[in-house]
mmCIF file of C-alpha atoms in Angstrom:
data_model
loop_
_atom_site.group_PDB
_atom_site.id
_atom_site.type_symbol
_atom_site.label_atom_id
_atom_site.label_comp_id
_atom_site.label_asym_id
_atom_site.label_seq_id
_atom_site.Cartn_x
_atom_site.Cartn_y
_atom_site.Cartn_z
ATOM 1 C CA UNK A 1 6.356 -31.491 13.662
ATOM 2 C CA UNK A 2 9.632 -29.737 13.002
ATOM 3 C CA UNK A 3 8.278 -28.265 9.750
ATOM 4 C CA UNK A 4 4.982 -27.103 11.245
ATOM 5 C CA UNK A 5 4.328 -23.414 10.834
ATOM 6 C CA UNK A 6 3.545 -22.031 14.271
ATOM 7 C CA UNK A 7 3.365 -18.280 13.793
ATOM 8 C CA UNK A 8 3.322 -16.248 10.638
ATOM 9 C CA UNK A 9 4.390 -12.928 12.128
ATOM 10 C CA UNK A 10 6.867 -12.315 9.334
ATOM 11 C CA UNK A 11 4.011 -11.105 7.116
ATOM 12 C CA UNK A 12 2.201 -9.089 9.744
ATOM 13 C CA UNK A 13 -1.121 -9.907 11.341
ATOM 14 C CA UNK A 14 -3.232 -7.725 9.053
ATOM 15 C CA UNK A 15 -1.761 -9.283 5.928
ATOM 16 C CA UNK A 16 -2.284 -12.813 7.226
ATOM 17 C CA UNK A 17 -5.903 -12.040 8.106
ATOM 18 C CA UNK A 18 -6.461 -10.468 4.691
ATOM 19 C CA UNK A 19 -5.079 -13.547 2.954
ATOM 20 C CA UNK A 20 -7.322 -15.749 5.101
ATOM 21 C CA UNK A 21 -10.363 -13.678 4.121
ATOM 22 C CA UNK A 22 -9.352 -14.044 0.476
ATOM 23 C CA UNK A 23 -8.954 -17.813 0.884
ATOM 24 C CA UNK A 24 -12.398 -18.099 2.497
ATOM 25 C CA UNK A 25 -13.944 -15.961 -0.219
ATOM 26 C CA UNK A 26 -12.528 -18.206 -2.904
ATOM 27 C CA UNK A 27 -13.311 -21.488 -1.178
ATOM 28 C CA UNK A 28 -16.653 -20.779 0.530
ATOM 29 C CA UNK A 29 -17.818 -17.475 -1.013
ATOM 30 C CA UNK A 30 -18.127 -16.056 2.509
ATOM 31 C CA UNK A 31 -18.315 -12.526 1.114
ATOM 32 C CA UNK A 32 -21.784 -13.264 -0.243
ATOM 33 C CA UNK A 33 -23.065 -14.454 3.122
ATOM 34 C CA UNK A 34 -21.309 -11.581 4.881
ATOM 35 C CA UNK A 35 -22.933 -8.974 2.612
ATOM 36 C CA UNK A 36 -26.356 -10.597 2.975
ATOM 37 C CA UNK A 37 -26.114 -10.710 6.758
ATOM 38 C CA UNK A 38 -24.910 -7.120 7.001
ATOM 39 C CA UNK A 39 -27.806 -6.011 4.783
ATOM 40 C CA UNK A 40 -30.294 -7.942 6.929
ATOM 41 C CA UNK A 41 -28.932 -6.373 10.089
ATOM 42 C CA UNK A 42 -29.084 -2.893 8.570
ATOM 43 C CA UNK A 43 -32.709 -3.454 7.595
ATOM 44 C CA UNK A 44 -33.591 -4.448 11.176
ATOM 45 C CA UNK A 45 -32.325 -1.192 12.674
ATOM 46 C CA UNK A 46 -34.917 0.968 14.382
ATOM 47 C CA UNK A 47 -36.017 4.350 13.066
ATOM 48 C CA UNK A 48 -33.966 6.109 15.773
ATOM 49 C CA UNK A 49 -30.614 4.885 14.457
ATOM 50 C CA UNK A 50 -31.498 4.289 10.796
ATOM 51 C CA UNK A 51 -30.379 7.798 9.687
ATOM 52 C CA UNK A 52 -26.960 7.138 11.236
ATOM 53 C CA UNK A 53 -26.566 4.054 9.043
ATOM 54 C CA UNK A 54 -26.423 5.879 5.690
ATOM 55 C CA UNK A 55 -22.624 5.852 5.338
ATOM 56 C CA UNK A 56 -22.551 2.203 6.419
ATOM 57 C CA UNK A 57 -25.129 1.305 3.775
ATOM 58 C CA UNK A 58 -23.051 3.126 1.162
ATOM 59 C CA UNK A 59 -19.941 1.318 2.374
ATOM 60 C CA UNK A 60 -21.689 -2.027 1.979
ATOM 61 C CA UNK A 61 -22.773 -1.149 -1.569
ATOM 62 C CA UNK A 62 -19.221 -0.130 -2.401
ATOM 63 C CA UNK A 63 -17.874 -3.416 -0.987
ATOM 64 C CA UNK A 64 -20.340 -5.519 -2.982
ATOM 65 C CA UNK A 65 -19.487 -3.630 -6.183
ATOM 66 C CA UNK A 66 -15.745 -3.972 -5.572
ATOM 67 C CA UNK A 67 -16.066 -7.694 -4.904
ATOM 68 C CA UNK A 68 -18.024 -8.131 -8.128
ATOM 69 C CA UNK A 69 -15.272 -6.343 -10.067
ATOM 70 C CA UNK A 70 -12.484 -8.295 -8.362
ATOM 71 C CA UNK A 71 -14.190 -11.672 -8.733
ATOM 72 C CA UNK A 72 -12.916 -12.308 -12.225
ATOM 73 C CA UNK A 73 -9.503 -10.740 -11.724
ATOM 74 C CA UNK A 74 -6.169 -12.552 -11.567
ATOM 75 C CA UNK A 75 -4.952 -13.889 -8.225
ATOM 76 C CA UNK A 76 -2.332 -11.166 -7.838
ATOM 77 C CA UNK A 77 -4.961 -8.450 -8.348
ATOM 78 C CA UNK A 78 -7.217 -10.035 -5.728
ATOM 79 C CA UNK A 79 -4.272 -10.426 -3.355
ATOM 80 C CA UNK A 80 -3.316 -6.786 -3.851
ATOM 81 C CA UNK A 81 -6.815 -5.697 -2.746
ATOM 82 C CA UNK A 82 -7.316 -8.313 -0.007
ATOM 83 C CA UNK A 83 -6.254 -6.083 2.886
ATOM 84 C CA UNK A 84 -8.528 -3.220 1.828
ATOM 85 C CA UNK A 85 -11.430 -5.660 1.435
ATOM 86 C CA UNK A 86 -10.794 -7.231 4.859
ATOM 87 C CA UNK A 87 -10.533 -3.782 6.452
ATOM 88 C CA UNK A 88 -13.803 -2.680 4.852
ATOM 89 C CA UNK A 89 -15.509 -5.837 6.104
ATOM 90 C CA UNK A 90 -14.274 -5.067 9.631
ATOM 91 C CA UNK A 91 -15.463 -1.454 9.394
ATOM 92 C CA UNK A 92 -18.901 -2.637 8.286
ATOM 93 C CA UNK A 93 -19.211 -5.262 10.990
ATOM 94 C CA UNK A 94 -18.076 -2.967 13.805
ATOM 95 C CA UNK A 95 -20.295 -0.126 12.586
ATOM 96 C CA UNK A 96 -23.346 -2.359 12.502
ATOM 97 C CA UNK A 97 -22.627 -3.630 16.009
ATOM 98 C CA UNK A 98 -22.346 -0.008 17.183
ATOM 99 C CA UNK A 99 -25.657 0.861 15.510
ATOM 100 C CA UNK A 100 -27.378 -2.164 17.033
ATOM 101 C CA UNK A 101 -26.086 -1.168 20.467
ATOM 102 C CA UNK A 102 -27.230 2.369 19.725
ATOM 103 C CA UNK A 103 -30.813 1.129 19.813
ATOM 104 C CA UNK A 104 -30.467 0.318 23.535
ATOM 105 C CA UNK A 105 -30.315 3.821 25.023
ATOM 106 C CA UNK A 106 -29.465 7.461 24.291
ATOM 107 C CA UNK A 107 -25.837 7.143 25.395
ATOM 108 C CA UNK A 108 -25.194 4.155 23.145
ATOM 109 C CA UNK A 109 -26.930 5.921 20.267
ATOM 110 C CA UNK A 110 -24.621 8.886 20.714
ATOM 111 C CA UNK A 111 -21.586 6.596 20.841
ATOM 112 C CA UNK A 112 -22.806 4.834 17.687
ATOM 113 C CA UNK A 113 -23.090 8.210 15.970
ATOM 114 C CA UNK A 114 -19.550 9.105 17.010
ATOM 115 C CA UNK A 115 -18.191 5.722 15.958
ATOM 116 C CA UNK A 116 -19.860 5.753 12.548
ATOM 117 C CA UNK A 117 -18.649 9.289 11.944
ATOM 118 C CA UNK A 118 -15.115 8.313 13.013
ATOM 119 C CA UNK A 119 -15.002 5.298 10.689
ATOM 120 C CA UNK A 120 -16.809 6.652 7.631
ATOM 121 C CA UNK A 121 -16.097 10.387 7.692
ATOM 122 C CA UNK A 122 -12.530 10.373 8.889
ATOM 123 C CA UNK A 123 -10.020 12.633 7.341
ATOM 124 C CA UNK A 124 -6.443 13.345 8.180
ATOM 125 C CA UNK A 125 -7.445 16.183 10.522
ATOM 126 C CA UNK A 126 -10.485 16.204 12.831
ATOM 127 C CA UNK A 127 -11.206 19.917 13.179
ATOM 128 C CA UNK A 128 -13.939 19.239 15.741
ATOM 129 C CA UNK A 129 -11.759 16.895 17.848
ATOM 130 C CA UNK A 130 -14.962 15.023 18.584
ATOM 131 C CA UNK A 131 -13.440 12.160 20.564
ATOM 132 C CA UNK A 132 -11.849 14.674 22.952
ATOM 133 C CA UNK A 133 -15.060 16.676 23.277
ATOM 134 C CA UNK A 134 -17.064 13.516 23.962
ATOM 135 C CA UNK A 135 -14.534 11.887 26.307
ATOM 136 C CA UNK A 136 -16.842 11.942 29.343
ATOM 137 C CA UNK A 137 -19.666 10.310 27.412
ATOM 138 C CA UNK A 138 -17.501 7.584 25.905
ATOM 139 C CA UNK A 139 -15.093 6.765 28.710
ATOM 140 C CA UNK A 140 -16.600 8.012 31.942
ATOM 141 C CA UNK A 141 -20.215 7.133 31.067
ATOM 142 C CA UNK A 142 -21.384 10.642 31.909
ATOM 143 C CA UNK A 143 -24.028 12.676 30.088
ATOM 144 C CA UNK A 144 -23.719 13.760 26.487
ATOM 145 C CA UNK A 145 -22.617 17.225 25.496
ATOM 146 C CA UNK A 146 -24.465 19.251 22.895
ATOM 147 C CA UNK A 147 -25.609 17.245 19.860
ATOM 148 C CA UNK A 148 -23.262 17.098 16.911
ATOM 149 C CA UNK A 149 -24.318 18.973 13.820
ATOM 150 C CA UNK A 150 -24.792 16.581 10.930
ATOM 151 C CA UNK A 151 -22.678 17.294 7.884
#
């Protein structure tokens, strides 16, 4: 009991989670099931939110291609990329949940649009300050402002 590892905070939560994802990929090939499930969920989206899913679909393709390239690489190369892979998997999963919720009503669709744009089109500076402009919609559950122009 004295030698039991209780918390691994010395590495940081994100790094520990990334290493766990890498371990599960190696042992159970969870990345294959993850990609298949994300693709299935994207295909089930309704026509109303399907156009919003384009960057998510591209992100999934990029993940699958990266995993194929990394599959035959040395352990240290895979470990180096583990955090980026885990982060991409989280972005995909959260984006798909947002899109699925966006099918429920106009407000949720608008929030899904904002979320997908935030995750997949983020830059260092948000000239439009969209989250500030849409504060009432997101936080106070009030009506949407003018529609966002699609880039």
